[in-house]
Amino acid sequence: MYIQYTMDQLCLPMDLEEDIPTNHLVRVVHTAVNRLDDSIFDAAYPGGGRDSYHPKMLTKVIIYAYTQRIYSSRQIAKAVRETIPFMWLAGRQRPDFRTINRFRSERMKDILETVFTAVLQFLANEKYISLEHYFVDGTKIEANANRYTFVWGKAVSKHTAKLQENVHSLFATIEAAEHQEERERQGKDLAELGEFSEMSSEKLEHLTQALESQLLDKPKNKPLKQAVQKLRKDLLPRLLKYEQYQALLGDRNSFCKTDPDATFMRMKEDHMRNGQLKPGYNVQIGTENQFILAYSIHQRPADTRCLQPHIEKARELMGRLPQTVIADAGYGSEENYAYLEKEEIQAVVKYGSYHKEKSKAWKEDIGKIENWTYEEAEDTWTCPAGQALHFRRESKETLTSGYEIRKRHYRSNSCEGCPLKERCTKAAGNREVVVSLERLRYQNQARERLRSEEGYALAVRRMTEPESVFGQLKNNRGFRRFLLRGMEKVTLEVGWLSLAHNVLKQAAVDQKT
């Protein structure tokens, strides 16, 4: 009546591989990692102590876990004990969560990129990728940090300036209370020591010690005693704190106290619908055929200044620069165009006004210099009314990155009586324009490439390249918040994610062929 059922009898086969289908993803992970040379992992194991778990085994387990949306080291350790594919990969060994976490965040910190490059080389050798077209984009992922422990750069500057005023006011008060013009300390008077200049914590500490020495000679000097107490208990500690904040900020405008490497950014995931800024990182990736070719982590919210460091990172990982870079308008700055031209990389990169230029309103706007005529021989601009604007002077703007933009100023001789002036400008006098000829040259080049048959096809393809990868990472595999803190560990997390994604993509391609 029933099929025989007993839990006291040994069942065959005992090999776990028999329970894993031939085309299962775990076999793809197993094969991919087995192709790696064992010597890659030697740098992570200096020797000594008890024998370690094999790094290939741990690498297989972690990559497969990331493909299954399992990111917690405790959950990975649990899967190794209970789930057949994990048990098979681990060879029935049972590393605990501490071993797994230590391996992925400490052991592999110097060699994960080498592993990624080795896998990338295999994909190139097997013609999954060609390393010619490089589609770049960025997304913001929330940091593993408290959303409300923020420090703003403007607030730090404001409080520092106020504290500087309090310090100098305090020294002025001491001087007035003492009624002495000369101070015996090192032949300087107190007014000179506390003159209004930028006061560092080191200098303030020196001055505080000088006051404490004077207080030993005059222990009943109440104003001096109060000043020393205020310096020791309030002003000096606060100045030290603000200096630490400034060092952590660097050129950023904010950071999070629980993860100082994270910057507050505006995220797409705005559940409260109030535009709340959250601590996070800007993750940049380059893709081809939806394989991740390179990845980098940045603290800047805007993509514009992330392109150059990302391309340099891609050079390290790929061993070469891509032939063509395809990106959206967020990367279309003069500085980025100049960089790509210098590196002899073809730029299929939109600029901010590319799509607006196609509109009827833009083409009929006579105030736009793009609708004017430039005479290179005379170095003049001719407006729609036929008025020539002559060169007046040149100015330079240096960006925070050090890139220098040369701007040329042009002005008409007379706009009086012009019937088009109201549509051209709101200025009372003659029309003046400021333009970077280099920027216009780069935009013209970009426009020609984007409107060519090849450029248009690449621009359309871009929408299904990195965007699809981010959709896989954030939606399908649910990675919307980092588990670790700090740039170094966050970069490792993205590295593991990228490895897992490429293995998944390889398996998907193999199934179609």
Short mmCIF file of C-alpha atoms in Angstrom, two decimals:
data_model
loop_
_atom_site.label_atom_id
_atom_site.label_comp_id
_atom_site.label_asym_id
_atom_site.label_seq_id
_atom_site.Cartn_x
_atom_site.Cartn_y
_atom_site.Cartn_z
CA MET A 1 0.00 0.00 0.00
CA TYR A 2 2.86 2.42 0.84
CA ILE A 3 6.38 2.82 -0.52
CA GLN A 4 8.81 1.57 2.08
CA TYR A 5 9.98 4.40 4.34
CA THR A 6 12.68 4.14 6.99
CA MET A 7 15.21 6.59 8.40
CA ASP A 8 17.45 3.93 9.91
CA GLN A 9 18.79 2.52 6.65
CA LEU A 10 21.77 3.82 4.68
CA CYS A 11 20.72 5.10 1.24
CA LEU A 12 22.81 5.06 -1.94
CA PRO A 13 24.30 6.85 -3.73
CA MET A 14 26.17 8.79 -1.09
CA ASP A 15 27.82 11.18 -3.58
CA LEU A 16 26.00 14.55 -3.43
CA GLU A 17 26.89 15.21 -7.08
CA GLU A 18 24.26 12.70 -8.13
CA ASP A 19 21.57 15.07 -6.80
CA ILE A 20 22.80 18.07 -8.82
CA PRO A 21 21.51 18.45 -12.42
CA THR A 22 24.05 18.59 -15.22
CA ASN A 23 23.29 22.19 -16.22
CA HIS A 24 22.98 23.52 -12.66
CA LEU A 25 24.55 26.93 -11.93
CA VAL A 26 26.67 25.48 -9.14
CA ARG A 27 28.61 23.48 -11.75
CA VAL A 28 29.39 26.68 -13.67
CA VAL A 29 30.76 28.26 -10.48
CA HIS A 30 32.78 25.12 -9.75
CA THR A 31 34.32 25.08 -13.25
CA ALA A 32 35.02 28.81 -13.31
CA VAL A 33 36.94 28.82 -10.03
CA ASN A 34 38.79 25.58 -10.83
CA ARG A 35 40.28 27.29 -13.89
CA LEU A 36 42.14 29.71 -11.61
CA ASP A 37 45.80 29.08 -10.89
CA ASP A 38 46.39 28.06 -7.28
CA SER A 39 49.32 30.46 -7.09
CA ILE A 40 46.91 33.42 -7.24
CA PHE A 41 45.94 32.74 -3.63
CA ASP A 42 49.48 32.28 -2.31
CA ALA A 43 49.84 35.96 -1.35
CA ALA A 44 46.88 35.66 1.04
CA TYR A 45 48.46 32.79 2.99
CA PRO A 46 51.91 33.59 4.42
CA GLY A 47 52.09 30.19 6.14
CA GLY A 48 52.35 29.09 9.75
CA GLY A 49 49.71 27.84 12.14
CA ARG A 50 47.13 25.16 11.44
CA ASP A 51 46.12 24.28 7.88
CA SER A 52 43.55 26.62 6.31
CA TYR A 53 40.46 25.82 4.32
CA HIS A 54 41.27 25.74 0.62
CA PRO A 55 40.77 29.23 -0.87
CA LYS A 56 39.15 27.82 -4.00
CA MET A 57 36.50 26.10 -1.90
CA LEU A 58 35.71 29.31 -0.01
CA THR A 59 35.73 31.33 -3.25
CA LYS A 60 33.23 28.93 -4.84
CA VAL A 61 30.96 29.05 -1.79
CA ILE A 62 30.93 32.86 -1.61
CA ILE A 63 30.38 33.40 -5.35
CA TYR A 64 27.54 30.88 -5.43
CA ALA A 65 26.01 32.46 -2.32
CA TYR A 66 26.00 35.87 -4.01
CA THR A 67 24.21 34.40 -7.03
CA GLN A 68 21.53 33.10 -4.65
CA ARG A 69 20.97 36.48 -2.90
CA ILE A 70 22.75 35.25 0.25
CA TYR A 71 25.15 37.90 1.52
CA SER A 72 25.31 37.37 5.30
CA SER A 73 28.27 35.27 6.45
CA ARG A 74 26.00 33.52 8.97
CA GLN A 75 23.48 32.64 6.26
CA ILE A 76 26.29 31.35 4.02
CA ALA A 77 27.60 29.15 6.85
CA LYS A 78 24.07 27.86 7.45
CA ALA A 79 23.67 27.01 3.75
CA VAL A 80 26.98 25.09 3.78
CA ARG A 81 25.58 22.91 6.57
CA GLU A 82 22.09 22.38 5.14
CA THR A 83 21.89 22.92 1.35
CA ILE A 84 23.07 20.27 -1.11
CA PRO A 85 24.74 22.56 -3.73
CA PHE A 86 26.67 24.37 -1.00
CA MET A 87 27.58 21.08 0.71
CA TRP A 88 28.87 19.71 -2.61
CA LEU A 89 30.97 22.85 -3.32
CA ALA A 90 32.42 22.74 0.20
CA GLY A 91 33.23 19.03 -0.06
CA ARG A 92 31.16 18.55 3.10
CA GLN A 93 33.52 20.78 5.02
CA ARG A 94 31.88 23.27 7.37
CA PRO A 95 33.68 26.61 7.71
CA ASP A 96 31.97 28.84 10.26
CA PHE A 97 30.74 32.37 9.59
CA ARG A 98 33.88 33.96 11.07
CA THR A 99 36.09 32.04 8.65
CA ILE A 100 33.89 32.99 5.70
CA ASN A 101 33.76 36.66 6.68
CA ARG A 102 37.50 36.82 7.38
CA PHE A 103 38.26 35.24 4.02
CA ARG A 104 36.10 37.55 1.90
CA SER A 105 36.97 40.80 3.69
CA GLU A 106 40.57 40.29 4.84
CA ARG A 107 42.26 37.40 3.05
CA MET A 108 41.01 38.43 -0.38
CA LYS A 109 41.41 42.20 -0.09
CA ASP A 110 44.67 42.20 -2.09
CA ILE A 111 43.92 39.43 -4.57
CA LEU A 112 40.21 39.70 -5.40
CA GLU A 113 40.98 41.98 -8.34
CA THR A 114 43.47 39.39 -9.61
CA VAL A 115 40.74 36.73 -9.46
CA PHE A 116 38.32 39.07 -11.24
CA THR A 117 40.91 39.77 -13.97
CA ALA A 118 41.58 36.05 -14.45
CA VAL A 119 37.86 35.36 -14.94
CA LEU A 120 37.64 38.35 -17.29
CA GLN A 121 40.54 36.99 -19.34
CA PHE A 122 38.76 33.66 -19.72
CA LEU A 123 35.59 35.43 -20.91
CA ALA A 124 37.65 37.34 -23.47
CA ASN A 125 39.46 34.19 -24.66
CA GLU A 126 36.14 32.38 -25.08
CA LYS A 127 34.70 35.33 -27.06
CA TYR A 128 32.02 36.24 -24.53
CA ILE A 129 33.45 39.78 -24.64
CA SER A 130 35.75 41.68 -27.02
CA LEU A 131 36.88 44.54 -24.72
CA GLU A 132 36.22 47.00 -27.56
CA HIS A 133 32.97 48.70 -26.54
CA TYR A 134 32.81 49.94 -22.97
CA PHE A 135 29.39 51.01 -21.67
CA VAL A 136 29.78 52.97 -18.44
CA ASP A 137 27.20 54.10 -15.91
CA GLY A 138 26.81 54.58 -12.17
CA THR A 139 24.29 53.92 -9.44
CA LYS A 140 24.09 54.89 -5.79
CA ILE A 141 23.89 52.17 -3.14
CA GLU A 142 23.13 52.98 0.47
CA ALA A 143 25.91 52.51 3.02
CA ASN A 144 25.60 50.34 6.12
CA ALA A 145 25.39 53.42 8.33
CA ASN A 146 23.03 55.42 10.48
CA ARG A 147 21.01 57.79 8.27
CA TYR A 148 20.89 60.50 10.93
CA THR A 149 24.50 60.72 12.16
CA PHE A 150 25.50 63.24 9.50
CA VAL A 151 28.19 65.90 9.41
CA TRP A 152 27.82 68.70 6.84
CA GLY A 153 30.84 70.53 5.48
CA LYS A 154 29.14 73.95 5.56
CA ALA A 155 28.14 73.47 9.20
CA VAL A 156 31.70 72.49 10.15
CA SER A 157 33.10 75.59 8.41
CA LYS A 158 30.51 77.80 10.10
CA HIS A 159 31.17 76.38 13.60
CA THR A 160 34.95 76.54 13.06
CA ALA A 161 34.75 80.22 12.12
CA LYS A 162 32.59 80.95 15.17
CA LEU A 163 35.02 79.07 17.41
CA GLN A 164 37.94 81.05 15.97
CA GLU A 165 36.11 84.26 16.91
CA ASN A 166 35.53 82.97 20.44
CA VAL A 167 39.21 82.08 20.85
CA HIS A 168 40.44 85.51 19.78
CA SER A 169 37.74 87.21 21.82
CA LEU A 170 38.89 85.25 24.86
CA PHE A 171 42.49 86.37 24.43
CA ALA A 172 41.33 89.96 23.98
CA THR A 173 39.38 89.66 27.24
CA ILE A 174 42.46 88.36 29.07
CA GLU A 175 44.49 91.25 27.79
CA ALA A 176 41.94 93.80 28.90
CA ALA A 177 41.60 92.17 32.35
CA GLU A 178 45.34 92.04 32.94
CA HIS A 179 45.94 95.69 31.92
CA GLN A 180 49.43 94.85 30.77
CA GLU A 181 50.98 95.63 27.40
CA GLU A 182 53.98 93.36 27.65
CA ARG A 183 53.99 89.71 28.49
CA GLU A 184 57.11 88.12 29.80
CA ARG A 185 56.53 84.80 27.98
CA GLN A 186 59.20 84.55 25.27
CA GLY A 187 59.25 88.29 24.98
CA LYS A 188 55.83 88.42 23.33
CA ASP A 189 52.71 90.07 24.51
CA LEU A 190 49.45 88.19 24.72
CA ALA A 191 47.84 90.30 22.03
CA GLU A 192 50.48 89.16 19.55
CA LEU A 193 50.08 85.51 20.51
CA GLY A 194 46.34 85.72 20.05
CA GLU A 195 46.18 88.02 17.04
CA PHE A 196 43.35 87.29 14.62
CA SER A 197 44.68 84.60 12.31
CA GLU A 198 43.79 81.00 11.56
CA MET A 199 44.23 79.18 14.86
CA SER A 200 45.19 75.50 14.62
CA SER A 201 44.71 73.09 17.52
CA GLU A 202 48.50 72.76 17.80
CA LYS A 203 48.95 76.52 18.12
CA LEU A 204 46.06 76.79 20.57
CA GLU A 205 47.57 74.00 22.68
CA HIS A 206 50.85 75.92 22.81
CA LEU A 207 49.08 79.12 23.87
CA THR A 208 47.06 77.24 26.49
CA GLN A 209 50.23 75.81 27.98
CA ALA A 210 51.69 79.33 28.09
CA LEU A 211 48.64 80.55 30.02
CA GLU A 212 48.87 77.60 32.40
CA SER A 213 52.50 78.53 33.12
CA GLN A 214 51.39 82.07 33.94
CA LEU A 215 48.61 80.70 36.14
CA LEU A 216 51.20 78.86 38.25
CA ASP A 217 52.80 82.20 39.02
CA LYS A 218 49.44 83.91 39.59
CA PRO A 219 47.08 81.25 41.03
CA LYS A 220 44.61 83.89 42.28
CA ASN A 221 44.13 85.49 38.86
CA LYS A 222 40.46 84.58 38.38
CA PRO A 223 40.01 85.77 34.73
CA LEU A 224 43.12 83.83 33.71
CA LYS A 225 41.92 80.71 35.54
CA GLN A 226 38.49 80.90 33.87
CA ALA A 227 40.12 81.35 30.46
CA VAL A 228 42.32 78.27 30.92
CA GLN A 229 39.32 76.20 32.01
CA LYS A 230 37.32 77.32 28.97
CA LEU A 231 40.18 76.52 26.67
CA ARG A 232 40.82 73.06 28.15
CA LYS A 233 37.21 71.94 28.55
CA ASP A 234 35.50 73.60 25.60
CA LEU A 235 37.42 75.45 22.89
CA LEU A 236 40.42 73.18 22.41
CA PRO A 237 38.41 69.88 22.31
CA ARG A 238 35.96 71.40 19.85
CA LEU A 239 38.72 72.71 17.59
CA LEU A 240 40.32 69.25 17.57
CA LYS A 241 36.96 67.72 16.64
CA TYR A 242 36.38 70.21 13.80
CA GLU A 243 39.87 69.56 12.42
CA GLN A 244 39.16 65.83 12.41
CA TYR A 245 35.88 66.50 10.60
CA GLN A 246 37.66 68.63 7.99
CA ALA A 247 40.21 65.87 7.41
CA LEU A 248 37.45 63.29 6.95
CA LEU A 249 35.47 65.56 4.64
CA GLY A 250 38.31 66.27 2.22
CA ASP A 251 36.64 67.79 -0.85
CA ARG A 252 33.25 66.32 0.07
CA ASN A 253 30.32 68.25 1.50
CA SER A 254 29.24 65.61 4.03
CA PHE A 255 30.05 62.31 5.71
CA CYS A 256 28.41 59.85 8.10
CA LYS A 257 29.72 59.38 11.63
CA THR A 258 29.11 55.61 11.63
CA ASP A 259 30.82 55.18 8.24
CA PRO A 260 33.03 58.23 7.61
CA ASP A 261 33.81 57.08 4.06
CA ALA A 262 30.13 57.35 3.08
CA THR A 263 28.75 60.59 1.63
CA PHE A 264 25.14 61.72 1.89
CA MET A 265 23.50 61.39 -1.52
CA ARG A 266 20.06 61.58 -3.06
CA MET A 267 18.87 58.04 -3.75
CA LYS A 268 16.29 56.83 -6.25
CA GLU A 269 14.80 54.68 -3.50
CA ASP A 270 12.95 57.52 -1.76
CA HIS A 271 10.25 55.69 0.20
CA MET A 272 9.34 58.75 2.28
CA ARG A 273 9.06 60.88 -0.90
CA ASN A 274 10.71 63.81 0.82
CA GLY A 275 14.06 63.85 -0.99
CA GLN A 276 15.90 62.67 2.10
CA LEU A 277 19.64 62.32 1.63
CA LYS A 278 21.13 59.00 2.73
CA PRO A 279 24.72 57.88 3.31
CA GLY A 280 25.95 55.92 0.34
CA TYR A 281 28.53 55.26 -2.36
CA ASN A 282 28.52 55.89 -6.10
CA VAL A 283 29.19 52.56 -7.81
CA GLN A 284 30.56 52.85 -11.36
CA ILE A 285 30.71 49.88 -13.71
CA GLY A 286 31.67 49.28 -17.32
CA THR A 287 29.92 46.52 -19.27
CA GLU A 288 29.95 44.73 -22.59
CA ASN A 289 27.31 42.17 -23.54
CA GLN A 290 26.07 42.75 -19.98
CA PHE A 291 29.27 41.33 -18.48
CA ILE A 292 30.97 43.61 -15.93
CA LEU A 293 34.40 44.56 -17.29
CA ALA A 294 35.44 46.86 -14.44
CA TYR A 295 34.06 48.39 -11.25
CA SER A 296 35.02 51.25 -8.96
CA ILE A 297 33.60 52.96 -5.87
CA HIS A 298 33.41 56.75 -5.47
CA GLN A 299 32.43 59.19 -2.75
CA ARG A 300 31.15 61.84 -5.16
CA PRO A 301 27.38 61.84 -5.86
CA ALA A 302 27.75 63.18 -9.44
CA ASP A 303 28.99 60.92 -12.22
CA THR A 304 30.92 63.67 -14.03
CA ARG A 305 34.12 63.53 -11.98
CA CYS A 306 33.99 59.75 -11.63
CA LEU A 307 34.75 58.95 -15.28
CA GLN A 308 38.51 59.52 -15.30
CA PRO A 309 39.34 57.55 -12.11
CA HIS A 310 36.97 54.80 -13.28
CA ILE A 311 38.66 54.49 -16.68
CA GLU A 312 42.05 54.33 -14.97
CA LYS A 313 40.68 51.53 -12.76
CA ALA A 314 39.43 49.78 -15.89
CA ARG A 315 42.93 50.02 -17.33
CA GLU A 316 44.25 48.14 -14.27
CA LEU A 317 41.61 45.41 -14.39
CA MET A 318 41.50 44.91 -18.15
CA GLY A 319 45.18 45.50 -18.84
CA ARG A 320 44.28 47.97 -21.58
CA LEU A 321 41.99 50.87 -22.36
CA PRO A 322 38.75 50.27 -24.28
CA GLN A 323 38.55 51.47 -27.87
CA THR A 324 35.16 53.15 -27.44
CA VAL A 325 33.44 54.53 -24.35
CA ILE A 326 29.67 54.94 -24.44
CA ALA A 327 28.02 56.99 -21.68
CA ASP A 328 25.02 59.20 -20.99
CA ALA A 329 24.89 62.99 -20.59
CA GLY A 330 26.00 62.82 -16.96
CA TYR A 331 29.57 62.32 -18.19
CA GLY A 332 29.53 64.90 -21.00
CA SER A 333 31.85 67.57 -19.59
CA GLU A 334 34.66 69.36 -21.40
CA GLU A 335 37.19 67.82 -19.02
CA ASN A 336 36.00 64.28 -19.75
CA TYR A 337 35.98 64.84 -23.51
CA ALA A 338 39.55 66.18 -23.28
CA TYR A 339 40.65 63.16 -21.23
CA LEU A 340 39.16 60.64 -23.67
CA GLU A 341 40.72 62.46 -26.63
CA LYS A 342 44.11 62.48 -24.91
CA GLU A 343 43.89 58.71 -24.30
CA GLU A 344 42.80 58.17 -27.94
CA ILE A 345 39.47 56.69 -26.88
CA GLN A 346 36.51 57.23 -29.16
CA ALA A 347 33.83 59.00 -27.11
CA VAL A 348 30.18 58.23 -27.79
CA VAL A 349 29.13 60.41 -24.89
CA LYS A 350 26.12 62.69 -24.82
CA TYR A 351 26.22 66.19 -23.34
CA GLY A 352 23.57 67.97 -21.30
CA SER A 353 21.73 69.74 -24.11
CA TYR A 354 21.98 66.98 -26.75
CA HIS A 355 18.30 66.01 -26.73
CA LYS A 356 17.08 69.58 -26.17
CA GLU A 357 18.83 70.68 -29.37
CA LYS A 358 16.41 68.54 -31.36
CA SER A 359 13.34 70.41 -30.11
CA LYS A 360 11.65 73.13 -32.12
CA ALA A 361 11.81 75.57 -29.18
CA TRP A 362 15.60 75.23 -28.99
CA LYS A 363 16.10 75.71 -32.72
CA GLU A 364 13.95 78.87 -32.69
CA ASP A 365 15.66 80.36 -29.62
CA ILE A 366 17.82 83.12 -31.11
CA GLY A 367 19.50 83.69 -27.75
CA LYS A 368 21.32 80.36 -27.97
CA ILE A 369 24.86 80.72 -29.26
CA GLU A 370 24.54 77.25 -30.81
CA ASN A 371 22.13 78.88 -33.33
CA TRP A 372 24.68 81.55 -34.28
CA THR A 373 27.47 81.51 -36.87
CA TYR A 374 31.13 81.53 -35.93
CA GLU A 375 33.72 82.98 -38.31
CA GLU A 376 37.00 81.38 -37.36
CA ALA A 377 39.17 83.65 -39.55
CA GLU A 378 37.79 86.87 -37.99
CA ASP A 379 37.12 85.23 -34.59
CA THR A 380 33.62 86.68 -34.49
CA TRP A 381 30.11 85.42 -33.78
CA THR A 382 27.21 86.57 -35.93
CA CYS A 383 23.78 86.68 -34.29
CA PRO A 384 20.50 86.02 -36.19
CA ALA A 385 20.08 89.81 -36.65
CA GLY A 386 23.39 89.96 -38.54
CA GLN A 387 25.25 91.77 -35.77
CA ALA A 388 28.89 90.71 -35.29
CA LEU A 389 30.22 90.08 -31.80
CA HIS A 390 33.97 90.68 -31.59
CA PHE A 391 36.50 89.11 -29.26
CA ARG A 392 37.23 91.24 -26.17
CA ARG A 393 39.24 89.17 -23.72
CA GLU A 394 39.98 85.66 -22.44
CA SER A 395 39.50 84.32 -18.91
CA LYS A 396 40.42 81.05 -17.26
CA GLU A 397 38.49 78.88 -14.82
CA THR A 398 40.34 76.19 -12.88
CA LEU A 399 38.19 73.32 -11.66
CA THR A 400 38.78 71.56 -8.34
CA SER A 401 40.37 68.71 -10.29
CA GLY A 402 42.96 71.12 -11.70
CA TYR A 403 41.53 71.16 -15.24
CA GLU A 404 41.65 74.62 -16.81
CA ILE A 405 38.77 75.92 -18.93
CA ARG A 406 39.62 78.81 -21.27
CA LYS A 407 36.65 81.10 -21.85
CA ARG A 408 36.50 83.73 -24.58
CA HIS A 409 34.38 86.88 -24.18
CA TYR A 410 32.64 88.45 -27.19
CA ARG A 411 30.56 91.63 -27.37
CA SER A 412 28.56 93.38 -30.07
CA ASN A 413 29.29 96.99 -31.03
CA SER A 414 25.69 98.10 -30.70
CA CYS A 415 22.38 96.35 -30.09
CA GLU A 416 20.42 99.59 -30.02
CA GLY A 417 17.31 99.47 -32.17
CA CYS A 418 17.64 95.72 -32.87
CA PRO A 419 14.14 94.24 -33.36
CA LEU A 420 15.29 90.88 -31.97
CA LYS A 421 16.89 92.17 -28.78
CA GLU A 422 13.98 91.30 -26.48
CA ARG A 423 14.09 87.72 -27.71
CA CYS A 424 17.87 87.61 -27.59
CA THR A 425 18.77 88.99 -24.14
CA LYS A 426 17.38 90.73 -21.05
CA ALA A 427 20.56 92.75 -20.53
CA ALA A 428 20.26 96.52 -20.83
CA GLY A 429 23.47 97.07 -22.83
CA ASN A 430 25.03 95.33 -25.77
CA ARG A 431 24.94 91.55 -26.02
CA GLU A 432 27.96 89.75 -24.57
CA VAL A 433 28.63 86.02 -24.70
CA VAL A 434 31.19 83.88 -22.88
CA VAL A 435 32.07 80.63 -24.56
CA SER A 436 34.63 77.83 -24.43
CA LEU A 437 35.55 77.02 -28.03
CA GLU A 438 37.00 73.70 -26.90
CA ARG A 439 33.69 72.71 -25.33
CA LEU A 440 31.85 73.56 -28.56
CA ARG A 441 34.39 71.56 -30.58
CA TYR A 442 33.92 68.52 -28.36
CA GLN A 443 30.14 68.85 -28.55
CA ASN A 444 30.25 69.02 -32.35
CA GLN A 445 32.36 65.85 -32.44
CA ALA A 446 29.99 64.09 -30.04
CA ARG A 447 26.96 65.21 -32.07
CA GLU A 448 28.42 63.83 -35.29
CA ARG A 449 29.26 60.48 -33.69
CA LEU A 450 25.88 60.14 -31.98
CA ARG A 451 24.01 60.89 -35.20
CA SER A 452 26.05 58.43 -37.24
CA GLU A 453 24.62 54.95 -37.82
CA GLU A 454 27.18 53.27 -35.56
CA GLY A 455 26.97 55.92 -32.83
CA TYR A 456 23.18 55.80 -32.74
CA ALA A 457 23.23 51.99 -32.47
CA LEU A 458 25.72 52.14 -29.58
CA ALA A 459 23.70 54.85 -27.79
CA VAL A 460 20.56 52.73 -28.06
CA ARG A 461 22.45 49.64 -26.91
CA ARG A 462 23.73 51.53 -23.85
CA MET A 463 20.21 51.53 -22.43
CA THR A 464 20.26 47.72 -22.24
CA GLU A 465 23.84 47.36 -21.02
CA PRO A 466 24.74 48.83 -17.56
CA GLU A 467 21.11 49.65 -16.80
CA SER A 468 20.20 45.96 -17.09
CA VAL A 469 23.14 44.95 -14.91
CA PHE A 470 22.09 47.38 -12.18
CA GLY A 471 18.57 45.99 -12.43
CA GLN A 472 19.94 42.50 -11.89
CA LEU A 473 22.06 43.54 -8.91
CA LYS A 474 19.55 45.75 -7.12
CA ASN A 475 16.16 44.27 -8.01
CA ASN A 476 16.64 40.62 -8.96
CA ARG A 477 19.35 39.91 -6.40
CA GLY A 478 18.13 42.43 -3.84
CA PHE A 479 21.45 44.16 -3.16
CA ARG A 480 20.31 47.67 -2.18
CA ARG A 481 22.45 48.26 0.90
CA PHE A 482 26.04 47.37 1.72
CA LEU A 483 26.74 44.97 4.57
CA LEU A 484 30.24 46.24 5.34
CA ARG A 485 31.63 49.69 6.15
CA GLY A 486 34.51 51.68 4.69
CA MET A 487 35.74 52.15 1.12
CA GLU A 488 38.05 49.14 1.19
CA LYS A 489 35.43 46.63 2.34
CA VAL A 490 32.68 48.14 0.19
CA THR A 491 34.95 47.77 -2.85
CA LEU A 492 35.40 44.10 -1.96
CA GLU A 493 31.64 43.63 -1.78
CA VAL A 494 31.21 45.06 -5.26
CA GLY A 495 34.03 42.82 -6.47
CA TRP A 496 32.28 39.70 -5.18
CA LEU A 497 29.00 40.91 -6.69
CA SER A 498 30.69 41.47 -10.05
CA LEU A 499 32.26 38.00 -10.01
CA ALA A 500 28.91 36.41 -9.19
CA HIS A 501 27.16 38.43 -11.90
CA ASN A 502 29.66 37.41 -14.58
CA VAL A 503 29.34 33.73 -13.68
CA LEU A 504 25.55 34.00 -13.80
CA LYS A 505 25.70 35.77 -17.14
CA GLN A 506 28.04 33.13 -18.55
CA ALA A 507 25.62 30.40 -17.46
CA ALA A 508 22.72 32.26 -19.09
CA VAL A 509 24.62 32.65 -22.37
CA ASP A 510 25.66 28.99 -22.37
CA GLN A 511 22.05 27.87 -21.94
CA LYS A 512 21.00 29.84 -25.02
CA THR A 513 23.72 28.36 -27.23
#
